[in-house]
XYZ file of N, CA and C in Angstrom:
732
model
N 40.962 14.113 122.931
C 40.888 14.050 124.238
C 39.588 14.679 124.726
N 39.207 14.488 125.798
C 37.973 15.257 126.460
C 38.319 16.458 126.902
N 37.382 17.507 126.730
C 37.634 18.882 127.489
C 36.767 19.088 128.710
N 36.264 17.896 129.084
C 35.462 18.119 130.350
C 36.405 18.028 131.539
N 36.055 18.913 132.573
C 36.979 19.027 133.793
C 36.209 18.045 134.764
N 36.830 16.872 135.074
C 36.386 16.078 135.819
C 36.726 16.261 137.360
N 35.903 16.032 138.273
C 35.932 16.309 139.680
C 37.648 16.011 140.237
N 38.135 15.036 139.580
C 39.513 14.826 139.860
C 40.415 15.896 139.440
N 40.150 16.411 138.083
C 40.825 17.477 137.583
C 40.658 18.696 138.291
N 39.311 19.055 138.584
C 38.960 20.172 139.234
C 39.605 20.275 140.733
N 39.825 19.218 141.274
C 40.567 19.244 142.618
C 42.126 19.383 142.345
N 42.728 19.058 141.321
C 44.172 19.363 141.045
C 44.324 20.677 140.618
N 43.372 21.280 139.931
C 43.384 22.760 139.464
C 43.479 23.608 140.797
N 42.467 23.182 141.762
C 42.396 24.086 142.924
C 43.749 23.632 143.577
N 44.307 22.528 143.876
C 45.695 22.235 144.452
C 46.634 23.159 143.851
N 46.741 23.188 142.450
C 47.777 23.842 141.838
C 47.752 25.501 142.292
N 46.582 25.928 142.168
C 46.149 27.383 142.591
C 46.659 27.735 144.049
N 46.233 26.648 144.802
C 46.640 27.007 146.171
C 48.053 26.846 146.532
N 48.886 26.133 145.841
C 50.190 25.907 145.917
C 50.924 27.245 145.448
N 50.416 27.729 144.356
C 50.965 29.214 143.763
C 50.712 30.192 144.606
N 49.314 30.234 145.265
C 49.012 31.417 146.169
C 49.931 31.298 147.389
N 50.098 30.160 147.977
C 50.904 30.013 149.221
C 52.292 30.627 148.807
N 52.855 30.025 147.581
C 54.267 30.558 147.349
C 54.429 31.930 147.267
N 53.331 32.700 146.475
C 53.456 33.965 146.295
C 53.369 34.793 147.515
N 52.826 34.235 148.660
C 52.612 34.846 149.811
C 53.905 34.677 150.586
N 54.480 33.449 150.597
C 55.654 33.003 151.284
C 56.850 33.725 150.805
N 57.031 33.747 149.354
C 58.126 34.464 148.734
C 57.993 35.911 148.353
N 56.831 36.322 148.853
C 56.481 37.900 148.769
C 56.785 38.292 147.076
N 56.183 37.533 146.331
C 56.446 37.785 144.945
C 57.744 37.554 144.134
N 58.596 37.142 145.069
C 59.860 36.799 144.471
C 60.192 35.481 143.987
N 59.282 35.186 143.042
C 59.277 33.954 142.177
C 58.847 34.193 140.837
N 59.044 33.110 140.058
C 58.994 33.414 138.389
C 58.622 31.955 137.908
N 57.824 32.068 136.703
C 57.418 30.886 135.809
C 58.640 30.712 134.792
N 59.033 29.729 134.671
C 59.994 29.359 133.576
C 59.149 28.786 132.422
N 58.625 29.532 131.530
C 57.633 29.198 130.314
C 58.375 28.768 129.109
N 58.255 27.487 128.898
C 58.885 27.009 127.649
C 57.991 27.056 126.647
N 56.699 27.542 126.757
C 55.796 27.691 125.800
C 55.073 26.297 125.440
N 55.472 25.193 126.089
C 54.871 23.894 125.880
C 53.481 23.787 126.583
N 52.725 22.705 126.499
C 51.362 22.514 126.834
C 51.347 22.819 128.207
N 52.232 22.274 129.119
C 52.140 22.469 130.535
C 52.094 23.763 131.064
N 53.105 24.434 130.245
C 53.549 25.980 130.767
C 52.513 26.689 130.404
N 51.857 26.554 129.178
C 50.496 27.293 128.752
C 49.515 27.184 129.917
N 49.284 25.896 130.391
C 48.415 25.635 131.400
C 48.760 26.539 132.460
N 49.985 26.536 133.058
C 50.491 27.381 134.220
C 50.224 28.748 134.011
N 50.478 29.222 132.531
C 50.345 30.818 132.292
C 48.761 31.062 132.508
N 47.917 30.242 132.218
C 46.480 30.537 132.178
C 46.123 30.718 133.730
N 46.722 29.680 134.392
C 46.285 29.746 135.772
C 46.726 30.999 136.663
N 47.923 31.331 136.200
C 48.425 32.665 136.548
C 47.536 33.971 136.171
N 47.135 33.872 134.921
C 46.319 34.791 134.395
C 45.079 35.108 135.042
N 44.572 33.851 135.488
C 43.238 33.911 136.095
C 43.175 34.319 137.572
N 44.392 33.821 138.298
C 44.472 33.843 139.696
C 45.479 34.879 140.325
N 46.738 34.720 139.651
C 47.920 35.648 140.097
C 48.730 36.292 138.896
N 48.120 37.223 138.427
C 48.837 37.866 137.324
C 50.273 38.472 137.724
N 50.323 38.775 138.883
C 51.461 39.491 139.413
C 52.852 38.692 139.431
N 52.535 37.371 139.292
C 53.858 36.432 139.234
C 54.334 36.682 137.876
N 55.573 36.778 137.547
C 56.409 37.032 136.415
C 56.739 35.786 135.793
N 56.858 35.726 134.450
C 57.379 34.710 133.690
C 58.632 35.049 132.932
N 59.323 33.993 132.396
C 60.533 34.360 131.429
C 60.535 33.135 130.226
N 60.927 33.516 129.291
C 61.026 32.626 128.199
C 62.550 32.570 127.691
N 63.156 31.386 127.420
C 64.524 31.339 126.976
C 64.514 31.185 125.460
N 64.705 31.950 124.713
C 64.853 32.007 123.121
C 66.310 31.632 122.846
N 66.499 30.284 122.573
C 67.906 29.738 122.245
C 68.428 30.232 121.111
N 67.552 30.801 120.251
C 68.190 30.972 118.821
C 67.927 29.957 117.865
N 67.515 29.010 118.463
C 66.972 27.884 117.407
C 65.732 27.055 117.623
N 64.757 28.069 118.188
C 63.450 27.585 118.646
C 62.660 27.363 117.126
N 61.697 26.554 117.114
C 60.952 26.369 115.949
C 60.034 27.771 115.599
N 59.720 27.860 114.347
C 58.853 29.070 114.111
C 57.477 28.905 114.864
N 56.970 27.731 114.987
C 55.646 27.623 115.706
C 55.805 28.022 117.104
N 57.027 28.003 117.738
C 57.096 28.335 119.152
C 57.106 29.863 119.112
N 57.777 30.364 118.454
C 57.857 31.843 118.161
C 56.697 32.505 117.979
N 55.840 31.846 117.017
C 54.512 32.377 116.616
C 53.545 32.355 117.890
N 53.794 31.212 118.800
C 53.036 31.179 120.055
C 53.512 32.364 121.096
N 54.775 32.550 121.059
C 55.122 33.773 121.892
C 54.669 35.009 121.540
N 54.383 35.321 120.324
C 53.697 36.594 119.816
C 52.254 36.559 120.237
N 51.739 35.163 119.954
C 50.197 35.271 120.465
C 50.019 35.415 121.986
N 50.995 35.014 122.666
C 50.962 35.053 124.246
C 50.448 36.402 124.634
N 51.231 37.347 124.026
C 51.000 38.746 124.664
C 49.777 39.355 124.346
N 49.237 38.812 123.082
C 47.884 39.231 122.762
C 46.874 38.650 123.631
N 46.905 37.506 123.872
C 46.058 36.633 124.773
C 46.054 36.950 126.202
N 47.384 37.447 126.818
C 47.466 37.513 128.232
C 48.237 39.013 128.428
N 47.646 40.115 128.023
C 48.373 41.190 128.182
C 48.589 41.608 129.576
N 47.694 41.063 130.572
C 48.154 41.368 132.064
C 49.364 40.551 132.478
N 49.866 39.633 131.745
C 50.958 39.131 132.186
C 52.404 39.567 131.779
N 53.479 39.813 132.742
C 54.698 40.321 132.478
C 55.537 39.035 132.146
N 56.156 39.026 130.806
C 56.910 37.984 130.440
C 58.291 38.627 129.726
N 59.313 38.146 130.423
C 60.747 38.730 129.913
C 61.303 37.471 128.880
N 62.093 38.030 128.104
C 62.709 36.838 127.069
C 64.134 36.930 127.146
N 64.821 35.909 127.614
C 66.378 35.874 127.710
C 66.987 35.372 126.547
N 68.035 35.777 126.009
C 68.849 35.197 124.986
C 70.003 34.667 125.128
N 70.768 33.936 124.721
C 72.180 33.215 124.940
C 73.052 34.618 124.670
N 74.318 34.363 125.401
C 75.261 35.399 125.199
C 75.968 35.227 123.382
N 75.785 36.120 122.695
C 76.171 35.956 121.247
C 77.699 35.493 121.156
N 78.590 36.030 121.968
C 79.954 35.816 121.906
C 80.212 34.328 122.216
N 79.306 33.793 123.222
C 79.463 32.291 123.579
C 78.931 31.363 122.379
N 77.994 31.883 121.956
C 77.258 31.029 120.813
C 78.289 30.960 119.644
N 78.859 32.213 119.251
C 79.830 32.266 118.394
C 81.010 31.384 118.289
N 81.474 31.500 119.728
C 82.541 30.483 120.038
C 82.416 29.088 119.807
N 81.164 28.686 120.572
C 80.788 27.224 120.401
C 80.660 26.965 118.843
N 79.944 27.643 117.935
C 79.689 27.225 116.674
C 81.144 27.272 115.913
N 81.989 28.237 116.298
C 83.316 28.462 115.480
C 84.072 27.217 115.885
N 84.090 26.651 117.156
C 85.125 25.580 117.553
C 84.456 24.140 117.273
N 83.015 23.997 117.116
C 82.581 22.640 117.133
C 81.580 22.524 115.838
N 81.305 23.625 115.358
C 80.198 23.591 114.192
C 78.846 23.781 114.517
N 77.940 24.188 113.583
C 76.608 24.648 113.800
C 75.728 23.422 114.568
N 75.980 22.252 114.150
C 75.216 21.145 114.735
C 76.010 20.144 115.428
N 77.063 20.579 116.309
C 77.848 19.872 116.935
C 77.067 18.826 117.995
N 75.937 19.180 118.270
C 75.316 18.349 119.331
C 74.716 17.063 118.975
N 74.876 16.761 117.502
C 74.510 15.341 117.118
C 75.668 14.620 117.393
N 77.062 15.058 117.510
C 78.185 14.437 117.506
C 78.428 13.603 118.763
N 77.975 14.071 120.080
C 78.422 13.329 121.465
C 77.376 14.174 122.361
N 77.182 13.414 123.319
C 76.383 13.886 124.619
C 77.106 15.048 125.219
N 78.336 14.931 125.320
C 79.127 16.127 125.821
C 78.986 17.484 124.894
N 79.113 17.327 123.788
C 78.884 18.552 122.962
C 77.367 18.992 123.039
N 76.369 18.144 123.066
C 74.944 18.327 123.154
C 74.813 19.192 124.488
N 75.384 18.637 125.625
C 75.274 19.404 126.888
C 76.012 20.757 126.888
N 76.967 20.843 126.155
C 77.814 21.955 126.173
C 76.839 23.073 125.348
N 76.276 22.682 124.165
C 75.372 23.448 123.640
C 74.370 23.972 124.452
N 73.770 23.164 125.059
C 72.493 23.326 126.134
C 73.015 24.420 127.196
N 74.311 24.164 127.627
C 74.879 25.064 128.544
C 74.906 26.560 128.039
N 75.295 26.760 126.687
C 75.699 28.140 126.347
C 74.082 28.707 125.951
N 73.050 27.909 125.562
C 71.985 28.387 124.857
C 70.880 28.417 125.759
N 71.010 27.448 126.843
C 69.785 27.506 127.968
C 70.269 27.722 129.367
N 71.387 27.160 129.957
C 71.734 27.147 131.317
C 72.262 28.651 131.512
N 73.066 29.230 130.644
C 73.723 30.564 131.183
C 72.545 31.420 131.063
N 71.676 31.510 130.273
C 70.433 32.432 130.246
C 69.450 32.149 131.477
N 69.515 30.894 131.649
C 68.666 30.302 133.005
C 69.256 31.258 134.375
N 70.457 31.058 134.527
C 71.087 31.801 135.673
C 70.835 33.285 135.610
N 70.835 33.901 134.743
C 70.399 35.409 134.583
C 69.058 35.376 135.002
N 68.229 34.584 134.532
C 66.643 34.735 134.667
C 66.377 34.401 136.074
N 67.139 33.570 136.676
C 66.805 33.308 138.272
C 67.660 33.939 139.135
N 68.374 34.877 138.751
C 69.392 35.615 139.634
C 68.463 36.477 140.707
N 68.680 36.336 141.949
C 68.095 36.987 143.025
C 66.746 36.539 143.267
N 66.291 35.256 142.547
C 64.982 34.792 143.018
C 65.006 33.765 144.097
N 63.799 33.877 144.711
C 63.630 32.863 146.141
C 63.253 31.506 145.473
N 62.323 31.493 144.505
C 61.680 30.156 144.080
C 61.375 30.410 142.479
N 61.194 29.220 141.739
C 60.709 29.155 140.445
C 59.762 28.318 140.159
N 59.022 28.429 139.140
C 57.756 27.606 139.025
C 58.192 26.834 137.466
N 57.877 25.477 137.410
C 58.006 24.891 136.257
C 56.943 23.970 135.878
N 56.682 23.480 134.790
C 55.703 22.555 134.256
C 56.125 21.079 134.244
N 57.090 20.707 135.179
C 57.341 19.113 135.164
C 56.133 18.410 135.534
N 56.181 17.285 135.011
C 55.383 16.264 135.402
C 55.892 14.858 135.603
N 55.606 14.107 136.627
C 56.198 12.929 136.884
C 56.064 11.914 135.661
N 54.733 12.005 135.018
C 54.663 11.139 133.843
C 55.565 11.358 132.432
N 56.132 12.485 132.433
C 56.807 12.904 131.407
C 58.008 11.832 131.028
N 58.756 11.309 131.952
C 59.899 10.578 131.451
C 60.618 10.006 132.752
N 61.240 8.944 132.342
C 61.955 8.158 133.741
C 62.890 9.263 134.321
N 63.366 10.295 133.938
C 64.099 11.335 134.525
C 63.334 12.294 135.549
N 61.986 12.091 135.366
C 61.119 13.066 136.111
C 60.191 12.367 136.965
N 60.176 10.944 137.076
C 59.379 10.149 137.998
C 59.311 10.441 139.386
N 60.176 11.211 139.853
C 60.224 11.456 141.303
C 59.946 12.865 141.567
N 59.478 13.781 140.587
C 59.278 15.189 140.610
C 58.208 15.408 141.812
N 58.553 16.320 142.858
C 57.607 16.576 144.057
C 56.928 17.977 143.602
N 55.656 18.193 144.140
C 55.195 19.631 144.029
C 56.130 20.755 144.439
N 56.793 20.514 145.584
C 57.716 21.495 145.930
C 59.158 20.838 146.409
N 60.252 21.282 145.825
C 61.544 20.652 146.101
C 62.533 21.731 146.065
N 63.526 21.397 146.800
C 64.926 22.356 146.711
C 65.574 21.934 145.635
N 66.024 23.129 144.930
C 66.652 23.111 143.706
C 68.145 23.294 144.160
N 68.958 22.369 144.455
C 70.164 22.540 144.928
C 71.116 23.236 143.743
N 71.004 22.745 142.658
C 71.862 23.530 141.417
C 71.788 24.935 141.279
N 70.466 25.376 141.491
C 70.341 26.855 141.276
C 70.107 27.549 142.618
N 70.180 26.772 143.779
C 70.106 27.366 145.113
C 68.761 28.036 145.395
N 67.608 27.567 145.014
C 66.308 28.074 145.390
C 65.191 27.028 145.196
N 64.109 27.300 145.757
C 62.966 26.429 145.745
C 62.333 26.159 144.356
N 62.021 25.090 144.042
C 61.493 24.699 142.704
C 59.882 24.173 142.916
N 59.013 25.056 142.264
C 57.482 24.441 142.541
C 57.138 23.811 141.107
N 56.584 22.676 141.251
C 55.887 21.784 140.246
C 54.648 21.555 140.374
N 53.779 22.675 140.252
C 52.277 22.429 140.453
C 51.347 21.367 139.662
N 52.079 21.007 138.542
C 51.349 19.936 137.588
C 52.021 18.555 137.772
N 52.843 18.152 138.739
C 53.589 17.199 139.036
C 52.764 15.918 138.805
N 51.575 15.884 139.588
C 50.807 14.601 139.291
C 49.665 14.746 138.338
N 49.809 15.605 137.327
C 48.839 15.874 136.243
C 49.023 14.849 135.180
N 48.004 14.215 134.508
C 48.175 13.291 133.341
C 48.429 14.158 132.235
N 48.818 13.745 130.829
C 48.782 14.329 129.789
C 47.289 14.695 129.336
N 46.276 13.709 129.686
C 45.016 13.824 129.274
C 44.551 15.039 130.007
N 44.827 15.214 131.323
C 44.323 16.424 132.117
C 44.812 17.704 131.601
N 46.091 17.784 131.174
C 46.686 18.810 130.489
C 45.854 19.452 129.438
N 45.490 18.515 128.539
C 44.703 18.760 127.250
C 43.373 19.162 127.561
N 42.734 18.368 128.673
C 41.340 18.618 128.802
C 41.379 20.058 129.393
N 42.365 20.558 130.284
C 42.380 22.071 130.674
C 42.512 22.906 129.610
N 43.485 22.642 128.451
C 43.519 23.487 127.401
C 42.379 23.683 126.504
N 41.720 22.609 126.490
C 40.645 22.645 125.472
C 39.436 23.365 126.297
N 39.184 23.161 127.638
C 38.076 23.623 128.395
C 38.302 25.121 128.303
N 39.450 25.767 128.529
C 39.739 27.086 128.728
C 40.087 27.850 127.525
N 40.240 27.070 126.254
C 40.551 27.558 125.117
C 42.139 28.235 125.101
N 42.957 27.526 125.881
C 44.373 28.037 125.974
C 44.996 28.006 124.830
N 45.900 28.882 124.167
C 46.545 28.863 123.150
C 47.621 27.942 123.211
N 48.086 27.134 122.269
C 49.287 26.213 122.449
C 49.945 26.149 121.061
N 51.067 25.436 121.185
C 51.916 25.300 120.174
C 51.275 24.562 118.956
N 51.430 25.025 117.793
C 50.737 24.225 116.568
C 51.554 22.925 116.415
N 52.670 22.639 116.927
C 53.445 21.468 116.652
C 52.817 20.337 117.549
N 52.188 20.725 118.381
C 51.515 19.625 119.178
C 50.477 19.030 118.318
N 49.900 19.562 117.500
C 48.889 18.751 116.435
C 49.618 17.940 115.464
N 51.059 18.009 115.394
C 51.655 17.311 114.542
C 52.630 16.084 115.341
N 52.194 15.927 116.283
C 52.569 14.695 117.061
C 53.997 14.984 117.831
N 54.057 16.453 118.075
C 55.205 16.863 118.998
C 54.856 17.312 120.371
N 54.757 16.159 121.349
C 54.163 16.352 122.803
C 55.188 17.168 123.554
N 56.625 17.134 123.202
C 57.388 17.931 123.923
C 58.320 18.621 122.915
N 58.535 19.910 123.206
C 59.009 20.881 122.028
C 60.279 21.537 122.705
N 61.387 21.488 121.893
C 62.593 22.198 122.555
C 63.063 23.025 121.257
N 64.401 22.905 121.099
C 65.102 23.489 119.791
C 64.782 22.708 118.715
N 64.595 23.170 117.614
C 64.174 22.763 116.357
C 65.023 21.502 116.093
N 66.301 21.612 116.015
C 67.304 20.496 115.547
C 67.098 19.163 116.458
N 66.762 19.592 117.820
C 66.661 18.599 118.591
C 65.320 18.010 119.117
N 64.357 18.158 118.342
C 63.127 17.784 118.462
C 62.468 17.124 117.224
N 61.714 16.066 117.463
C 61.156 15.333 116.492
C 59.635 14.934 116.766
N 58.978 14.691 115.774
C 57.630 14.077 116.245
C 57.868 12.615 116.716
N 56.752 12.157 117.351
C 56.782 10.733 117.933
C 55.645 9.787 117.180
N 55.722 8.735 117.421
C 54.789 7.729 116.892
C 53.792 7.134 117.920
N 52.757 6.644 117.712
C 51.924 6.015 118.619
C 52.627 4.992 119.622
N 52.484 5.203 120.751
C 53.031 4.267 121.753
C 54.397 4.782 122.346
N 55.004 5.653 121.770
C 56.325 6.318 122.309
C 56.245 7.261 123.374
N 57.109 7.133 124.231
C 57.252 8.132 125.535
C 57.093 9.593 124.944
N 56.357 10.374 125.803
C 56.086 11.762 125.332
C 57.297 12.573 125.048
N 58.384 12.227 125.695
C 59.936 12.862 125.474
C 60.678 12.110 124.530
N 60.183 11.223 123.903
C 61.024 10.463 123.036
C 61.434 11.267 121.785
N 60.786 12.327 121.324
C 61.268 13.132 120.424
C 62.421 14.112 120.882
N 62.774 14.235 122.110
C 63.802 14.987 122.354
C 65.166 14.270 122.646
N 66.086 14.706 121.900
C 67.365 14.185 121.732
C 67.249 12.555 121.482
N 66.587 12.388 120.570
C 66.108 10.946 120.459
C 67.370 10.082 120.053
N 68.601 10.509 119.800
C 69.671 9.771 119.459
C 70.577 9.311 120.876
N 69.942 9.696 121.917
C 70.642 9.352 123.346
C 69.783 8.464 124.034
N 70.409 7.859 125.183
C 69.714 7.064 125.970
C 68.609 7.823 126.842
N 67.185 7.350 126.997
C 66.385 7.873 127.728
C 66.625 8.661 129.077
N 67.471 7.741 129.846
C 67.766 8.487 131.178
C 68.793 9.546 131.148
N 69.342 10.069 129.918
C 70.150 11.116 129.937
C 69.587 12.325 129.229
N 68.247 12.029 128.739
C 67.690 13.268 128.099
C 67.044 14.403 128.645
N 67.932 15.005 129.210
C 67.916 16.285 130.091
C 68.959 17.289 129.712
N 68.570 18.634 129.474
C 69.505 19.728 129.063
C 70.354 20.221 130.304
N 69.807 20.029 131.612
C 70.595 20.394 132.841
C 69.706 21.804 133.629
N 68.715 22.125 132.650
C 67.598 22.933 133.437
C 67.113 22.483 134.643
N 66.912 21.230 134.594
C 66.302 20.439 135.881
C 67.144 19.395 136.421
N 68.148 19.774 137.057
C 69.102 18.872 137.562
C 68.488 17.881 138.568
N 68.912 16.745 138.532
C 68.183 15.742 139.378
C 68.674 15.776 140.932
N 69.564 16.709 141.251
C 70.088 16.952 142.640
C 69.102 17.822 143.457
N 67.798 17.425 143.603
C 66.712 18.133 144.420
C 66.293 17.501 145.538
N 65.982 17.983 146.463
C 65.390 17.271 147.445
C 64.053 17.840 148.034
N 63.070 16.978 148.428
C 61.761 17.364 148.743
C 61.790 18.243 149.935
N 61.183 19.369 150.084
C 61.125 20.259 151.107
C 59.697 20.989 151.215
N 58.774 20.615 152.005
C 57.534 21.189 152.075
C 57.460 22.651 152.024
N 56.528 23.274 151.416
C 56.433 24.650 151.242
C 55.698 25.103 152.696
N 56.482 26.207 153.241
C 56.169 26.723 154.705
C 54.909 27.706 154.460
N 54.207 27.810 155.453
C 53.207 28.870 155.475
C 53.676 30.039 155.801
N 53.515 31.074 155.210
C 53.904 32.579 155.737
C 53.236 32.974 157.088
N 53.874 33.475 158.031
C 53.386 34.001 159.291
C 53.349 35.621 159.327
């Protein structure tokens, strides 16, 4: 992929920075980036490092992340010492209970058990990470999957009760990688092994040419159901207001 910043991409970068600056002003810093350490979130982290280092970030360590993801987390602090990143872990007692009752890899058995595992390892820590926040920032893009094709730049997150900002909603995958290459942004080594979307190790596989970028996530389920619950569909588009 090209590392050239086309005029169109430069315009999208400016739009993303403007959205984030407006949000920081409106919410008086009470917003945070949910950083999965995927390619999109590394672009957002780099944008914050360059323009808005005061906006905090958090990472959800589910306890089943690939080694490559943890390696990137270690590199992150070295590359961006000016950024504050909090790491949230699942409640150990809840994880022990789930594994005791259902088994270590129960998520393969049914969608209900898979979502229950996501609930313990991701959703409960997310609620703690978002507690008291007015807005959060994500790397969602419309191009990623059928479950995300209606993502807006700014929308109300009814499930979590706060505004959700998706500055890269209209970016293409090629533009994500052009940015990464141009600014030499660190990224997960698994991306070079055909893992465009990376979650927990047992729930992520590489994809083949022509497959959807999220085909490697929960591949045993139907595409329209491949979400963990972090990004509930019950959102409504609400324009970002300008602070006065």
